[in-house]
Coordinates of C-alpha atoms in Angstrom, one line a residue:
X1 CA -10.2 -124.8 -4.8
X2 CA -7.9 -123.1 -2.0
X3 CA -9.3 -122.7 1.7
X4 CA -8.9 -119.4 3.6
X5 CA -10.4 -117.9 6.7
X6 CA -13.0 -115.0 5.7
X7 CA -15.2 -112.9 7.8
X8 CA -18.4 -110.8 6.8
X9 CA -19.1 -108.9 9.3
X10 CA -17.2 -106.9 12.4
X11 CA -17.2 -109.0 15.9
X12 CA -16.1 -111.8 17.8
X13 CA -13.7 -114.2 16.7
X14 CA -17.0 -116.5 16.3
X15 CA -17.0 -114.3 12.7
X16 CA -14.4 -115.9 11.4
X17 CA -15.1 -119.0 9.3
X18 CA -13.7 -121.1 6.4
X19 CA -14.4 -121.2 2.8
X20 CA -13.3 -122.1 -0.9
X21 CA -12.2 -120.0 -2.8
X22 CA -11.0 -119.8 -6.5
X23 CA -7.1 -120.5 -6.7
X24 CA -5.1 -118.0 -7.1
X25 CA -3.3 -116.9 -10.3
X26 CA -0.3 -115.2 -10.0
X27 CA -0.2 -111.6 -12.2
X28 CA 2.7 -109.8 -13.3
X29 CA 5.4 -109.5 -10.2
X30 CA 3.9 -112.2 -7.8
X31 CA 4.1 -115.6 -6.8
X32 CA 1.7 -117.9 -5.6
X33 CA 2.4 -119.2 -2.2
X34 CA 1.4 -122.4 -0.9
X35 CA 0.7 -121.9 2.7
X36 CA 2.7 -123.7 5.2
X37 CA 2.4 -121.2 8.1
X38 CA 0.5 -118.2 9.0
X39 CA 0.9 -116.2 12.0
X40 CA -1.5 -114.9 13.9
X41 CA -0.8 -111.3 15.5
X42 CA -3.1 -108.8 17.6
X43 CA -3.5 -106.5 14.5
X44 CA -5.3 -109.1 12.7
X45 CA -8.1 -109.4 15.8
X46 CA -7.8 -105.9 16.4
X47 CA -8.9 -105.7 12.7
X48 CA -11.9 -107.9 12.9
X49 CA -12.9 -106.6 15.9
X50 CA -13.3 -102.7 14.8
X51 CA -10.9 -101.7 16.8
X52 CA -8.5 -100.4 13.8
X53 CA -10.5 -98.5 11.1
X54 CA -11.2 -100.4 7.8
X55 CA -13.3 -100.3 4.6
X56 CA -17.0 -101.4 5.3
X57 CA -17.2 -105.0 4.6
X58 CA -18.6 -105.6 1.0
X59 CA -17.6 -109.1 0.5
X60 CA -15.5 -111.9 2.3
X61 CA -12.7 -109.9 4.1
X62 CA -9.9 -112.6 3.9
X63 CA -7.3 -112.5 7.6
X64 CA -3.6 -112.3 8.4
X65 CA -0.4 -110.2 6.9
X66 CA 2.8 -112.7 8.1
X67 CA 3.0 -116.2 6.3
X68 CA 5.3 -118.7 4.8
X69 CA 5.5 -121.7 2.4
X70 CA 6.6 -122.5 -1.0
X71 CA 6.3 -121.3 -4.4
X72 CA 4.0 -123.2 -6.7
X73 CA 3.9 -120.4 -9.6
X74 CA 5.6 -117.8 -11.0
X75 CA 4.4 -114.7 -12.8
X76 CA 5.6 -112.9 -15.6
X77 CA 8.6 -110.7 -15.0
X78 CA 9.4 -112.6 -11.7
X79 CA 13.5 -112.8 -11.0
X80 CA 15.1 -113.9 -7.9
X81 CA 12.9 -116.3 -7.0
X82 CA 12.1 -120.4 -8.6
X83 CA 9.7 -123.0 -8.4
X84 CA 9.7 -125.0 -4.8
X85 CA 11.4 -122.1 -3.3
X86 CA 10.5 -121.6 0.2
X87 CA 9.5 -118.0 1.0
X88 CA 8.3 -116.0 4.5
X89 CA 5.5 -113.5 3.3
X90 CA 5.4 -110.1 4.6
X91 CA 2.2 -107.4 4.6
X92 CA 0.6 -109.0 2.7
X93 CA -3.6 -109.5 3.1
X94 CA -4.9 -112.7 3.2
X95 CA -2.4 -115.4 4.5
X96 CA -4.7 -117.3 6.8
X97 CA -5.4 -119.7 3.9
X98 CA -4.0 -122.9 1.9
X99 CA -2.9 -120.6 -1.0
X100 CA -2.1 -117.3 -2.0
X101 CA -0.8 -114.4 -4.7
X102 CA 2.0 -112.2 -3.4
X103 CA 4.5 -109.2 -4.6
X104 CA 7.8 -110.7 -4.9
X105 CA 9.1 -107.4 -3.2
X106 CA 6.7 -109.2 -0.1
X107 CA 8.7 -112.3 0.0
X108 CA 12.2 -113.3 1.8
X109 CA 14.1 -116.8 1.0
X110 CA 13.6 -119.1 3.7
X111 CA 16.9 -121.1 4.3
X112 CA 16.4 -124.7 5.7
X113 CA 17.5 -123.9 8.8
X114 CA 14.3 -121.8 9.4
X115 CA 10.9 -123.5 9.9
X116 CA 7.8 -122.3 8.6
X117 CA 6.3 -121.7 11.8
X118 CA 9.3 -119.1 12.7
X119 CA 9.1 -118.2 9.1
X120 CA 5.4 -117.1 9.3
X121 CA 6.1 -115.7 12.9
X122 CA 8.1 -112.9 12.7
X123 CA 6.7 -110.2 9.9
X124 CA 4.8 -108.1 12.1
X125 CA 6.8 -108.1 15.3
X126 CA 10.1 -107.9 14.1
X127 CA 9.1 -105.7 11.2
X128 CA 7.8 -103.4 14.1
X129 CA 10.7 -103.8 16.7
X130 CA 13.4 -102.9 14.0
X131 CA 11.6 -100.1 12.6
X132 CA 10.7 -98.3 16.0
X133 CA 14.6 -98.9 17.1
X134 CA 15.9 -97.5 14.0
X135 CA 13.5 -94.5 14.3
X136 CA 14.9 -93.7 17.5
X137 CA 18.3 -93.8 16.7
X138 CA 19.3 -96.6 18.8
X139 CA 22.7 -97.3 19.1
X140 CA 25.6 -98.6 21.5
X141 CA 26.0 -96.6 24.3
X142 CA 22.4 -96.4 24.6
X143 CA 20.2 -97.5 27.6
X144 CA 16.6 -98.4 26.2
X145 CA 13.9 -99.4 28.6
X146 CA 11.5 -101.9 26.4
X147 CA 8.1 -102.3 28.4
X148 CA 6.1 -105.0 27.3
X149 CA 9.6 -107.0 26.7
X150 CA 8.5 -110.3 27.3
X151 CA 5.9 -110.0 23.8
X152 CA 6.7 -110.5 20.4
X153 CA 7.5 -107.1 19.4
X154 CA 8.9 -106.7 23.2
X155 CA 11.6 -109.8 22.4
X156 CA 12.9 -108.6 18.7
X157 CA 13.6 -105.2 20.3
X158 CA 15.5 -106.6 22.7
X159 CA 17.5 -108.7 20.9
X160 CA 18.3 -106.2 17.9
X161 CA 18.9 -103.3 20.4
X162 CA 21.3 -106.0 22.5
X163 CA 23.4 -106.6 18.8
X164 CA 23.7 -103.0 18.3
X165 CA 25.6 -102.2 21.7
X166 CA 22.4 -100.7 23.6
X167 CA 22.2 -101.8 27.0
X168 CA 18.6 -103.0 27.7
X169 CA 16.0 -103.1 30.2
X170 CA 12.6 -105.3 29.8
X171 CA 9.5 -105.3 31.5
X172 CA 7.5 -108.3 32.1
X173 CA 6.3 -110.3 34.9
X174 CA 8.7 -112.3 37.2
X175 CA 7.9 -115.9 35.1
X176 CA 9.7 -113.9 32.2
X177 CA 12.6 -112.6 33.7
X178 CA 14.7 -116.1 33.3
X179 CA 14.3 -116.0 29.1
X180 CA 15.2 -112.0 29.2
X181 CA 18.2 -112.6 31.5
X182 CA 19.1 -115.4 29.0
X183 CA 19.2 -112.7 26.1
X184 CA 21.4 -110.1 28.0
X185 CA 18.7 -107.7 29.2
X186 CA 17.8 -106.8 32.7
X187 CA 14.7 -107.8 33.5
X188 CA 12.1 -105.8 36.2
X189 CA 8.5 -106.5 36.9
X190 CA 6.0 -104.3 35.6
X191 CA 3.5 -102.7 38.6
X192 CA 3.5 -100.4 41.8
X193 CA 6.7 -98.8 42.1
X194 CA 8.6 -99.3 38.7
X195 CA 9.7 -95.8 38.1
X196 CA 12.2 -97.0 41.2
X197 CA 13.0 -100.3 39.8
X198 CA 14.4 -99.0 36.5
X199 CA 16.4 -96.1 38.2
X200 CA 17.6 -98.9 40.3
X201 CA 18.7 -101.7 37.7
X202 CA 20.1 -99.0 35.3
X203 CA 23.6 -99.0 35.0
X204 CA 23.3 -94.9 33.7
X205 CA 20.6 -92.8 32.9
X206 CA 17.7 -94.4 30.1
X207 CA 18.6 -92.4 27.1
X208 CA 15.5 -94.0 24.9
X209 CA 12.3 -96.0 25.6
X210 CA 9.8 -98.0 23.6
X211 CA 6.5 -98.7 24.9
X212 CA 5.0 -101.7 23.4
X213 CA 2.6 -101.9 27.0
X214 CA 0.4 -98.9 26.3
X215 CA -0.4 -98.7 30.3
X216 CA -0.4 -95.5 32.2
X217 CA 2.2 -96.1 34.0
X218 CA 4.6 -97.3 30.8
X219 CA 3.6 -94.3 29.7
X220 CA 4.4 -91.9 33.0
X221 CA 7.6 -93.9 33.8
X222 CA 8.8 -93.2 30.8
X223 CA 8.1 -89.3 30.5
X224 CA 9.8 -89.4 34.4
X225 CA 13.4 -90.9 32.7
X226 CA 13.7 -89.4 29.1
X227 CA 13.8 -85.3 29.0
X228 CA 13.9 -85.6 25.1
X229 CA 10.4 -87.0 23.8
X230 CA 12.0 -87.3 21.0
X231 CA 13.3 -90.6 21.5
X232 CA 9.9 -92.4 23.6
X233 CA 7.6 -94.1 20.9
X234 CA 5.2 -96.2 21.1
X235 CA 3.4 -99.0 19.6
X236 CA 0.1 -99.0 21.5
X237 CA -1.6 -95.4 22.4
X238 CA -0.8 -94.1 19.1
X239 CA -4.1 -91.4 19.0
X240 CA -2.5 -89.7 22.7
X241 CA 0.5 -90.1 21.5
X242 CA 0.6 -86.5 20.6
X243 CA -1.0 -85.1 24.1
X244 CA 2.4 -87.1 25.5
X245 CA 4.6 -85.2 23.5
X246 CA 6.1 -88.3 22.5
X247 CA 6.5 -90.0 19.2
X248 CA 3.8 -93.1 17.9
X249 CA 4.4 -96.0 15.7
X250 CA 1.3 -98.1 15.0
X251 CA -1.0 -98.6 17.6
X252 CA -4.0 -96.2 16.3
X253 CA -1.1 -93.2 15.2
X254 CA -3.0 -90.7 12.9
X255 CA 0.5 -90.2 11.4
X256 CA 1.5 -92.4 9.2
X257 CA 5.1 -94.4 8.4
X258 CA 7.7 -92.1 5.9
X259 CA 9.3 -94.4 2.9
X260 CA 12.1 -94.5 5.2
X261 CA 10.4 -96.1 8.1
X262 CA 8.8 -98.8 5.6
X263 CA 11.8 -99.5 4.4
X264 CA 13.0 -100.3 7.3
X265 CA 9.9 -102.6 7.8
X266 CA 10.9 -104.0 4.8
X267 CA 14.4 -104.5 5.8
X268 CA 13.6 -106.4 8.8
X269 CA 12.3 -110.0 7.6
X270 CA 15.9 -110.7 5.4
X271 CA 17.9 -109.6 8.2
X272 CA 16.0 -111.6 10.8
X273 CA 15.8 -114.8 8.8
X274 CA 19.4 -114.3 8.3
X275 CA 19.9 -114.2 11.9
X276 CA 17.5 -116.8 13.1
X277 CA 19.5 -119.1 10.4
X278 CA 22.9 -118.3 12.3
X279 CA 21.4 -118.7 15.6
X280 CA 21.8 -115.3 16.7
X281 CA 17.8 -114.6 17.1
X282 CA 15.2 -116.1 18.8
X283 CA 11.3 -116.3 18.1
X284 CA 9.5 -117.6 21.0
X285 CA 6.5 -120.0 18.9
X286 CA 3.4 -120.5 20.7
X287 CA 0.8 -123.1 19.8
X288 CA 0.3 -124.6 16.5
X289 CA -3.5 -124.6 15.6
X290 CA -5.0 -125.7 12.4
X291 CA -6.4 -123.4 9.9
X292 CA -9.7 -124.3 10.8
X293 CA -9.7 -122.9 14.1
X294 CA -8.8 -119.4 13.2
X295 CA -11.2 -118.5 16.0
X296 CA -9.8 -120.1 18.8
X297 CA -6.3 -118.6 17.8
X298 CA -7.6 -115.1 17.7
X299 CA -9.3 -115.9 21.9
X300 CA -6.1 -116.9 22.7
X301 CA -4.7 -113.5 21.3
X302 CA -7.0 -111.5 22.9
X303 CA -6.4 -113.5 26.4
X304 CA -3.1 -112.8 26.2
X305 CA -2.7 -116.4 28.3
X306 CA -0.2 -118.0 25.7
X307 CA 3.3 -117.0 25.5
X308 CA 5.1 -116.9 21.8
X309 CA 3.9 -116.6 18.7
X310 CA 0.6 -118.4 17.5
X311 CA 0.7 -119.9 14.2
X312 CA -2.1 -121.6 11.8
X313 CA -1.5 -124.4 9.3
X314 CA -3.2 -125.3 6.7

């Protein structure tokens, strides 16, 4: 029997619990996956919580979307991938667990030089980041303001927007300034009087922001910069994103992603893994928690107390 983390019922993380289940078969087009690494990201508690709308709960809702591990079985028509291959898993339901089926088009080859942990860490955010940059059109020559740089989603925006020839500037508090100086950006502290600090530390006008804070005043400093709302998204008050006049991507949106935009979801985990392998990307990994302890993982999400990337193993 495999082991994953189910709950039956919306709430606290106390919901979450362990439990055989059968093994999983692999149909047509998948793999089965065994389980080295899952990531844990905000959606998931966000999810379990209520917060994001779901089905109503008619049997054991399994947890978790980013993953990674190694093949153990093949279905019929699978090409590309082998036997003993290690994979990252993207979007796909279900990877807190010791085992699990998955679409090949979900998988990406994970060279040695990657762990599992970053392997399983990066789905979501980076999926996210490069998505909502290349929605907005950012390029070199750009300035981008990234609040919320200092996160998971805040860090891969940062870094992709810094190897495409933006210039960037990153919110976070003063403790996180060091590691966003270290990848290029400029750095400023988020609170009273930030509207002055970016028009300060920009070198030119901010020609395109991304809001991965969701605060008021993310929000109002970046109306006060950009005149075209066409190119401020973002990721966290997706259902007012509308009233803004500005564009949402997750975070609640009633709209949803075009084919292009997953795509470029898609796109993301290859090129990321390809760049972590080179050295030219960095995922910051936060504490390494057994499967068991699903719960604790998702108080430490909601706390918001851990830096990097929290990551369950089997």
């Amino acid at each position: 029997m495999a082991r994953a983390i189910v709950y039956t019922e919306i709430g606290s993380p106390d919901v979450l619990h362990l439990m055989e289940v059968p093994d999983p078969i692999a149909a047509a087009g998948e793999v089965v996956v065994r389980i080295e690494a899952a990531g844990v990201n905000p959606i998931d508690a966000k999810l379990r919580k209520g917060e994001r709308p779901s089905p109503p709960i008619t049997e054991p809702r399994p947890v978790g979307f980013d993953g990674a591990g190694v093949i153990e079985s093949l279905g019929d028509g699978v090409e590309g991938f082998a036997l003993g291959d290690r994979v990252a898993i993207r979007d796909t339901v279900g990877t807190y667990a010791s085992a699990l089926t998955v679409p090949v088009e979900h998988l990406a080859a994970l060279p040695d030089a990657v762990t599992a942990a970053e392997g399983a860490a990066i789905g979501i955010p980076v999926g996210t980041a490069y998505q909502a940059l290349r929605s907005l059109g950012v390029q070199a020559g750009d300035v981008l303001l990234v609040h919320a740089g200092s996160g998971a989603v805040g860090q891969a925006a940062v870094q992709f927007a810094l190897a495409w020839g933006a210039t960037v500037i990153a919110t976070a508090s003063p403790a996180r300034h060091e590691q966003l100086a270290e990848f290029g950006a400029i750095p400023v502290a988020y609170g009273d009087g930030l509207l002055e600090r970016v028009r300060e530390a920009a070198p030119s006008d901010v020609t395109v922001v991304l809001d991965a804070a969701g605060t008021d005043e993310a929000i109002e400093t970046s109306l006060a910069l950009v005149a075209d709302r066409d190119r401020i998204a973002t990721l966290v008050r997706g259902p007012e994103a509308a009233d803004f006049g500005i564009r949402a991507f997750s975070g609640g949106s009633p709209v949803p992603l075009t084919e292009q935009e997953l795509a470029w979801r898609a796109e993301a985990l290859p090129k990321a893994i390809e760049l972590l392998a080179s050295g030219d990307f960095v995922i910051e990994l936060g504490p390494e928690l057994p499967l068991a302890e699903a719960a604790q993982a998702h108080e430490l999400v909601e706390s918001r107390s851990t830096p990097g990337k929290i990551v369950l193993v089997p």
